[in-house]
Coordinates of C-alpha atoms and ligand atoms in Angstrom, one line a residue:
X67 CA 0.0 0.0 0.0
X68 CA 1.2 3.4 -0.7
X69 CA 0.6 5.8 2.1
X70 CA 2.9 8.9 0.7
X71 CA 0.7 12.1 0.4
X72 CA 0.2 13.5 -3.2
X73 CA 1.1 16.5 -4.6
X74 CA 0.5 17.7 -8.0
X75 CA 1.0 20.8 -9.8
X76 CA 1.2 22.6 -13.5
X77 CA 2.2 25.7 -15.3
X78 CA 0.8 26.8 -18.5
X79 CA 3.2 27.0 -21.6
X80 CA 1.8 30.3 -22.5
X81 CA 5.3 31.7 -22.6
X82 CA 9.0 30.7 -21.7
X83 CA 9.6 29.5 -18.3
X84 CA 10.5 32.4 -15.8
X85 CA 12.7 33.3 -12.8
X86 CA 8.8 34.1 -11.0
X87 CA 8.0 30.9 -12.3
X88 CA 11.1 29.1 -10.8
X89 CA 11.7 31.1 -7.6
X90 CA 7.8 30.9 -6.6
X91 CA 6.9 27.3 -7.3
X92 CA 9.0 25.3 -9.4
X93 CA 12.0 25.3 -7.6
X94 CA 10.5 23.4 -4.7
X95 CA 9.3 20.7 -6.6
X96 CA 12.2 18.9 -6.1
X97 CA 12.2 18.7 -3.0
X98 CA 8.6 17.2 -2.5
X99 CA 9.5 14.5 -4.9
X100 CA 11.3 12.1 -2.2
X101 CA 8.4 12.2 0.2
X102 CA 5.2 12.4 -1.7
X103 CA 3.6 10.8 -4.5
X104 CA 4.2 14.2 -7.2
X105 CA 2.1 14.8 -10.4
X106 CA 3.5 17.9 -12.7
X107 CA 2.1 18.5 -15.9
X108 CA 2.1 21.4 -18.8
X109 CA -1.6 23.2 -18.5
X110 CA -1.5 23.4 -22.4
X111 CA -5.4 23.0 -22.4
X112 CA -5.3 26.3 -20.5
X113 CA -3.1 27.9 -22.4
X114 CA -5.7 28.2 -25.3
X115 CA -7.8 30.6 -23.3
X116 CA -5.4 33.0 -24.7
X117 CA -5.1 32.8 -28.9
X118 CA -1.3 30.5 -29.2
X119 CA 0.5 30.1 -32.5
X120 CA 0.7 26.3 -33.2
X121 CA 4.3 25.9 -33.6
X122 CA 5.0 28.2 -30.6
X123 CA 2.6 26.3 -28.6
X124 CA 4.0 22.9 -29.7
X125 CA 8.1 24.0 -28.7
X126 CA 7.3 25.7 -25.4
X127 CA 5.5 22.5 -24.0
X128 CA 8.7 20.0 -25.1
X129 CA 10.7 22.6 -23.9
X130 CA 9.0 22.9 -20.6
X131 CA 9.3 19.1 -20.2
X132 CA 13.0 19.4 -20.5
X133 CA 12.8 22.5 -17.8
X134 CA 10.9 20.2 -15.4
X135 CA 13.5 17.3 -15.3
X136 CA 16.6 20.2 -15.5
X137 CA 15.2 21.9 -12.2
X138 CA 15.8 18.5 -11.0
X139 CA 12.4 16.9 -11.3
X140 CA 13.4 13.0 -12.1
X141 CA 10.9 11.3 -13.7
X142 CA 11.6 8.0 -12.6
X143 CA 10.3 9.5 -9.0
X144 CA 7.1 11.6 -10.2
X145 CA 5.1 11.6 -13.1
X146 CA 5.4 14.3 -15.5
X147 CA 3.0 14.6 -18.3
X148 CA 1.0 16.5 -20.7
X149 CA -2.2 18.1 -19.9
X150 CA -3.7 17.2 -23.3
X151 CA -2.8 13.8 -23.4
X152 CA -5.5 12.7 -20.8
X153 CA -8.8 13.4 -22.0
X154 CA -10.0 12.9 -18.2
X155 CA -8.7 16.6 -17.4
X156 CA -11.3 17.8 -20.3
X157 CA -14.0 15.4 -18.6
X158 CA -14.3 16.6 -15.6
X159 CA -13.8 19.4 -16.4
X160 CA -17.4 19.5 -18.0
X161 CA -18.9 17.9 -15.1
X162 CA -17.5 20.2 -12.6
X163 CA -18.6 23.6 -15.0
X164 CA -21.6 22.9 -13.7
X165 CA -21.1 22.8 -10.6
X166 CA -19.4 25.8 -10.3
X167 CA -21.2 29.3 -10.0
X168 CA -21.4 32.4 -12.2
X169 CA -21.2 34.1 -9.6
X170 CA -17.6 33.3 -8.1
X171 CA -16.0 32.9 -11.5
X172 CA -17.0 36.5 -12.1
X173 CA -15.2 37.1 -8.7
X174 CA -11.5 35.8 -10.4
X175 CA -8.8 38.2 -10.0
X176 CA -7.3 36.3 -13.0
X177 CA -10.2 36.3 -15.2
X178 CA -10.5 40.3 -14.5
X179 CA -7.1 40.9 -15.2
X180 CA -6.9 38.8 -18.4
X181 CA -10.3 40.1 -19.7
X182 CA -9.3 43.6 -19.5
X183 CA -5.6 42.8 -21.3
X184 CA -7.3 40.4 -24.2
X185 CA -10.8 42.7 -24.5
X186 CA -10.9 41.0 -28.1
X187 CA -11.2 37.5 -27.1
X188 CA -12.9 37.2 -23.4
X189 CA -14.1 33.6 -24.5
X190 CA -16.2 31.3 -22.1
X191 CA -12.7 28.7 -21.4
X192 CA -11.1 32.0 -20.4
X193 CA -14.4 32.4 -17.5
X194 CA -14.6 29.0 -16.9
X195 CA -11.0 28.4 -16.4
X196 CA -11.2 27.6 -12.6
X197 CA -13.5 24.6 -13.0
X198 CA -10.9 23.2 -15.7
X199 CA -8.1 23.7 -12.9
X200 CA -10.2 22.3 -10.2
X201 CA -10.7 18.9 -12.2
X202 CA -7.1 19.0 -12.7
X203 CA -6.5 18.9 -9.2
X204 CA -9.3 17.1 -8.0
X205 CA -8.6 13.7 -10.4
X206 CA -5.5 13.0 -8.6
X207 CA -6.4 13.8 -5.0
X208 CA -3.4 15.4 -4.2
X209 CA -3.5 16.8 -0.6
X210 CA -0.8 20.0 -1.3
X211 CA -1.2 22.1 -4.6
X212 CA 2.3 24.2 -4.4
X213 CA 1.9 27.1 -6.4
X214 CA 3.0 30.6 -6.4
X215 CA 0.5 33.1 -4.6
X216 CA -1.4 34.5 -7.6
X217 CA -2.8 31.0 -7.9
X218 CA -3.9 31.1 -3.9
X219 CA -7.0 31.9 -5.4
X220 CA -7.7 29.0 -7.9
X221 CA -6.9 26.4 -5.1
X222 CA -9.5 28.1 -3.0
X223 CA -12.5 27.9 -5.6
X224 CA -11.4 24.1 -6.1
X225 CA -11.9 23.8 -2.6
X226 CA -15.4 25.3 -2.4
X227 CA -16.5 22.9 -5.5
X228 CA -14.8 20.1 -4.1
X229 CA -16.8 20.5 -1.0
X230 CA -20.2 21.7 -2.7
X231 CA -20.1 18.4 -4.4
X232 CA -19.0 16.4 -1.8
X233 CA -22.1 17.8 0.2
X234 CA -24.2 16.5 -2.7
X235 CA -22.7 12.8 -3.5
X236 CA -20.3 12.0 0.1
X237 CA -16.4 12.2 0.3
X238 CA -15.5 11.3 -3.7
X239 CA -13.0 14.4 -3.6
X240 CA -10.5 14.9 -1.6
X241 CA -10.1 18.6 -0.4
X242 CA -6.5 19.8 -0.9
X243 CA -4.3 22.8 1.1
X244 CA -2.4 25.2 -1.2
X245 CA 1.1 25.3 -0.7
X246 CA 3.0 28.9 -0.9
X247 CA 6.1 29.4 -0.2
X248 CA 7.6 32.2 2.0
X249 CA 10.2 33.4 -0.2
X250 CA 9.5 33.9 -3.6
X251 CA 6.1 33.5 -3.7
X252 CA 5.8 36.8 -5.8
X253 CA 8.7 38.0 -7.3
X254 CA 8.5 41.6 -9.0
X255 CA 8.9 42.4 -12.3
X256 CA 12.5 44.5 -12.5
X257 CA 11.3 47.0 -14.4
X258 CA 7.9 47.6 -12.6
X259 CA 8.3 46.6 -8.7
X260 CA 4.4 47.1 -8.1
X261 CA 3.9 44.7 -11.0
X262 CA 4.8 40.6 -10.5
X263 CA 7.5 39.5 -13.3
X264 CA 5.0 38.0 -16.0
X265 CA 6.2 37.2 -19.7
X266 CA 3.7 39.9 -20.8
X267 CA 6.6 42.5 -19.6
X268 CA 9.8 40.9 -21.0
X269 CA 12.0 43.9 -19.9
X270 CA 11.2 43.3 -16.5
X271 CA 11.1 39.4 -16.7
X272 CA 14.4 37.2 -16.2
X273 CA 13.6 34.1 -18.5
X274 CA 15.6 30.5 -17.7
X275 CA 17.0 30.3 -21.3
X276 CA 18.3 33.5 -21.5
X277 CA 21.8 34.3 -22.0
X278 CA 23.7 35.4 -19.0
X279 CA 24.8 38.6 -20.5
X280 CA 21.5 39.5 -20.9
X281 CA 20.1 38.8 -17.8
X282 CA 23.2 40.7 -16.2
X283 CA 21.8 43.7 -18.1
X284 CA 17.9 43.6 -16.9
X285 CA 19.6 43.6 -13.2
X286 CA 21.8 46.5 -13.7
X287 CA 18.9 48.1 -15.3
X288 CA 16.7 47.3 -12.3
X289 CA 14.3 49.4 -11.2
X290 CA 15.7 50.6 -7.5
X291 CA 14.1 53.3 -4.5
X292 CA 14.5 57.2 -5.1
X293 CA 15.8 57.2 -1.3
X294 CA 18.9 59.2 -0.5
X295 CA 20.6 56.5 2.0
X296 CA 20.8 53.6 -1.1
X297 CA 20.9 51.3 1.4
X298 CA 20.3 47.4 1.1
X299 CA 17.6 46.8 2.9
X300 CA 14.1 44.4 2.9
X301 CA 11.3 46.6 3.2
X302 CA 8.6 46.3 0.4
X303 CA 6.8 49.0 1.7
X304 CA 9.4 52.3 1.5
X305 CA 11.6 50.0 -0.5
X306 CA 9.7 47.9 -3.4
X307 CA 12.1 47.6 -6.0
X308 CA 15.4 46.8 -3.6
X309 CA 13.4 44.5 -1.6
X310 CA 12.4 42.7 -5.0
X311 CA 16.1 42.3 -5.2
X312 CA 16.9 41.1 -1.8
X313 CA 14.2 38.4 -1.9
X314 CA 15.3 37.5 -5.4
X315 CA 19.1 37.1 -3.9
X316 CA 17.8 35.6 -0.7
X317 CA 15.8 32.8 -2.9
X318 CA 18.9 32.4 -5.3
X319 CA 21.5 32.4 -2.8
X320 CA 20.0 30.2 0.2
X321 CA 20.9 33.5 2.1
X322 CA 18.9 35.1 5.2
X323 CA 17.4 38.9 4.7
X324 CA 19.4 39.6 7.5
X325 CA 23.1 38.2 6.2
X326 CA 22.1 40.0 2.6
X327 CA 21.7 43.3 4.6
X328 CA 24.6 43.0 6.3
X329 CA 26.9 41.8 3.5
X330 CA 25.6 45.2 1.4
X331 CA 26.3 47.3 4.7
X332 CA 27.4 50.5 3.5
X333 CA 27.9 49.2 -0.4
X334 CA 25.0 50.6 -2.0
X335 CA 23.1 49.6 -5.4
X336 CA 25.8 49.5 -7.5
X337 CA 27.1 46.8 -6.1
X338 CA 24.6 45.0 -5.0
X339 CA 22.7 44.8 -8.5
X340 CA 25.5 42.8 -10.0
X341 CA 25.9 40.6 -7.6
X342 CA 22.4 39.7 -7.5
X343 CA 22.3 39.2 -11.5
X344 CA 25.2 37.3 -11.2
X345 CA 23.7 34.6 -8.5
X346 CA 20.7 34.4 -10.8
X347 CA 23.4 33.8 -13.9
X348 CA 25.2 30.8 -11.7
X349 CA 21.6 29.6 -10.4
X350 CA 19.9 29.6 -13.7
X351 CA 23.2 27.8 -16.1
X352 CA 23.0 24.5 -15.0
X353 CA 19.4 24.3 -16.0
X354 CA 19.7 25.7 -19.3
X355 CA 22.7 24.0 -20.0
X356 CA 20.6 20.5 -19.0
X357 CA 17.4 21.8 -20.6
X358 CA 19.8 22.3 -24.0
X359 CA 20.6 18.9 -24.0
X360 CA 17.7 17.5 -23.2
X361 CA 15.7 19.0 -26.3
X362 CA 18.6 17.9 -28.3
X363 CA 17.4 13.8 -27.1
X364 CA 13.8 14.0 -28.1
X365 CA 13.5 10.6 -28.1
X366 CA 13.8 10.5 -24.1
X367 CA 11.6 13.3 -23.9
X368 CA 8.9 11.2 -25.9
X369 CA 9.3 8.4 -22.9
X370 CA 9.2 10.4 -20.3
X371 CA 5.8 12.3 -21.4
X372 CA 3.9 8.8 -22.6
X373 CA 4.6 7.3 -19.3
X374 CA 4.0 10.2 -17.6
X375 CA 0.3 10.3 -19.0
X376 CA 0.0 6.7 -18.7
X377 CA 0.0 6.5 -15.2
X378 CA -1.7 10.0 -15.1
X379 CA -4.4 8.2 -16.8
X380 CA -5.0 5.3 -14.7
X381 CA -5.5 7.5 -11.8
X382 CA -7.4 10.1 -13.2
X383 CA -10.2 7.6 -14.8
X384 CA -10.7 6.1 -11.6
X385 CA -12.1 9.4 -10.1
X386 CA -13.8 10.3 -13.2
X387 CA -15.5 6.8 -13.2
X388 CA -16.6 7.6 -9.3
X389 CA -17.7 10.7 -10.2
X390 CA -19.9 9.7 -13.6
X391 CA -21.5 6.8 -11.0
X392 CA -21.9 9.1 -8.3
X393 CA -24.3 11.8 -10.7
X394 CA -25.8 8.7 -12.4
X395 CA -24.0 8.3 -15.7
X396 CA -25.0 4.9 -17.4
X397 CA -21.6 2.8 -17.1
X398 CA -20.7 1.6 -20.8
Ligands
ATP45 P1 1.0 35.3 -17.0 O1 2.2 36.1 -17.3 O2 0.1 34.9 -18.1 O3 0.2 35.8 -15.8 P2 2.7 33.6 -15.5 O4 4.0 34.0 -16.0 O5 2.2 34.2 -14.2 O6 1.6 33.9 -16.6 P3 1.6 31.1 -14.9 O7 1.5 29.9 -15.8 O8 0.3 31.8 -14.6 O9 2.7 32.0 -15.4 O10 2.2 30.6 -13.5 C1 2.9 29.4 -13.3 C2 3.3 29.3 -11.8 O11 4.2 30.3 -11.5 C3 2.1 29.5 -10.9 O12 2.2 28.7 -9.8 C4 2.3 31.0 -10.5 O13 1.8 31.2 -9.2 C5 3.8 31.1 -10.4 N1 4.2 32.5 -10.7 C6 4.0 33.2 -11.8 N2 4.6 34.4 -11.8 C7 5.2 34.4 -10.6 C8 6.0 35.4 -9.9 N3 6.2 36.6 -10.5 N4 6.4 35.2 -8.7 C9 6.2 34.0 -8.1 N5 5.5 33.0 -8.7 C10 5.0 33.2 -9.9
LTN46 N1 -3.5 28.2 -13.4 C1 -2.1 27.7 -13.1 C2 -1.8 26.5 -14.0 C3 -2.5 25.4 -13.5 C4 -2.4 24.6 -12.3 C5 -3.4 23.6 -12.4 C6 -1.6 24.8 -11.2 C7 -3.5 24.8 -14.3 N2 -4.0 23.7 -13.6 C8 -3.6 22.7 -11.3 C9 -1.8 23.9 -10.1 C10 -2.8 22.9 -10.2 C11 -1.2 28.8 -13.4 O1 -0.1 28.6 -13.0 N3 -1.5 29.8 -14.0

C-alpha cells in the first residue's frame, strides 16, 4: 500500500519558463518528490484561453518538459506529463462547469485581469477556467497544490467545488491545502516593482533560457528606490524595487534577509545589482545548460511524457469513473 501524500502541480506553456516561475513554485518541486507521491504536468489545455500560435505552442511545451526534469524533477520518482494527453482533465472538467457558480467565476482576479488585457477575445474557457483547474486537481487527490501566490486563489474555488459536491454525493473528492512558499512567492517584475514579473513584460522578466549577458543587463537596469541612503535593505513598503532584489538574492543564494543586509552594509546599489544578476546567472546555467541537452534527445523526452500520461491516466479515470457513478452516468 502506498501511504505517501500526493502532490500535484502545472504551469501553462503560455510563454518561456521564468525566474517568477522558478523562484515561486518550481524550484521546490524537487524537493517534495522524495516524500510524496508528485504529479507535474504542462496546463496546455489552459493555455488556449489566450489565442497561441501552433508551432510556438508545440516548442514551449517539449521545452517545458525538459525544464521540469533540468530543475531536477526525475521522472523515474514523479510523473510528468501533458495536460492534453489525458482526455479525463477535459472530462471533468465539464462535469465540474456545472457545478461551479457564475457568480464566483465573475469574482476571479485572473479572469478580471486577463479580460481587461485580451478585450478582443474574453471567450467562455477564459471564464470557466477555474472549474478546468479544479478537475485537474481534483482527479488526482493530491493533498498540497504548491503554487506561487497568484494561484492562492484557484486552489480556494477548487476547494469550495470540491466541497459543494462532496455535500451533494459524500467524500468522492479529496479537499487539498495550497502550498505557498515564504520566499519567492511573488517576485516583482524589475522594471515595474508594483507589477509581479510576468512574460507579458519581457523587460522586467528574467527568463531561464536567456543568455547570462543578458540577464546581467535587466539587473543592472533594475528598477531601485529614489531614497537618499541607497541602502540594502528588505522593506517592500518604502523600499519595493530593492526588496524585490533582496528576496530574489535571498531565494537564489539560500541566504537570510538579514546576512544580505549585512553583506551590502554601506555598499549601495551599485554593487549590489551585479551581484544579484550574477547569482541568478550561476543559479539559472545549469538548468539551461541541462534543458539544452535534453531537447537535443527528443526521443527520451517522448518516454518520459507517454509514461507520464499513462500512469496519469490510470489515476485520473478512476475518479472520473466515481464521479460519472456518483451523478448517475450509465456505465458503458
Ligand atoms: P501570466 O504572465 O500569463 O500571468 P505567469 O507567467 O504568471 O503567466 P503562470 O503559468 O500563470 O505564469 O504561472 C505558473 C506558476 O508560476 C504559478 O504557480 C504561479 O503562481 C507562479 N508564478 C508566476 N509568476 C510568478 C511570480 N512573479 N512570482 C512567483 N510565482 C509566480
Ligand atoms: N493556473 C495555473 C496553472 C494550472 C495549475 C493547475 C496549477 C492549471 N491547472 C492545477 C496547479 C494545479 C497557473 O499557473 N497559471
Amino acid at each position: 500500500m502506498d501511504e505517501k501524500k500526493v502532490m500535484l502541480s502545472g504551469i501553462q506553456p503560455s510563454g518561456d519558463l521564468h525566474l517568477g516561475n522558478y523562484l515561486g513554485p518550481l524550484r521546490h518541486w524537487p524537493e517534495m518528490i522524495e516524500e510524496f507521491d508528485c504529479y507535474f504536468f504542462m496546463a496546455d489545455l489552459h493555455t488556449i484561453t489566450v489565442r497561441q500560435d501552433p508551432a510556438q505552442l508545440r516548442r514551449r511545451v517539449l521545452t517545458q518538459v525538459a525544464q521540469y526534469i533540468a530543475c531536477g524533477l526525475d521522472p523515474e520518482k514523479c510523473t510528468i506529463f501533458i495536460q492534453s494527453h489525458v482526455p479525463a482533465h477535459a472530462q471533468l472538467g465539464w462535469v465540474l462547469d456545472c457545478y461551479t457558480m457564475f457568480g464566483e467565476l465573475s469574482r476571479m482576479t485572473q479572469f478580471k485581469d486577463k479580460a481587461a488585457k485580451h478585450k478582443d477575445n474574453i471567450n467562455a474557457g477564459l471564464f470557466t477556467y477555474p472549474a478546468l483547474m479544479a478537475a485537474d486537481i481534483l482527479l488526482y487527490q493530491p493533498d498540497f497544490v504548491p503554487v506561487g501566490d497568484d494561484q492562492r486563489q484557484h486552489v480556494e474555488i477548487c476547494r469550495d467545488i470540491a466541497e459543494r459536491f462532496n455535500g451533494i454525493y459524500g467524500e468522492v473528492f479529496k479537499v487539498p491545502q495550497p502550498h505557498i512558499a515564504k520566499v519567492g512567492a511573488r517576485i516583482m517584475s524589475l522594471n515595474d516593482p508594483q507589477s509581479k514579473m510576468s512574460k507579458s513584460n519581457p523587460e522586467g522578466c528574467v527568463f531561464l533560457m536567456e543568455r547570462p549577458e543578458d540577464i546581467l543587463r535587466k539587473f543592472k537596469r533594475a528598477v531601485t528606490d529614489s531614497d537618499t541612503q541607497r541602502c540594502v535593505r528588505y522593506d517592500p513598503e518604502t523600499k519595493p524595487g530593492v526588496s524585490n532584489l533582496v528576496q530574489i538574492y535571498a531565494a537564489a543564494t539560500g541566504k537570510s534577509f538579514e546576512a544580505i543586509e549585512a553583506e551590502f552594509e554601506g555598499k549601495g546599489y551599485g554593487a549590489f545589482k551585479p551581484a544579484v544578476g550574477e547569482a541568478v546567472v550561476e543559479t539559472l546555467r545549469p538548468i539551461r545548460e541541462e534543458t539544452e541537452r535534453l531537447l537535443a534527445d527528443k526521443g527520451y523526452l517522448e518516454g518520459v511524457y507517454r509514461t507520464g500520461a499513462e500512469r496519469a491516466e490510470r489515476v485520473a479515470n478512476r475518479t472520473l469513473r466515481k464521479v460519472y457513478k456518483k451523478i448517475g452516468f450509465v456505465p458503458r
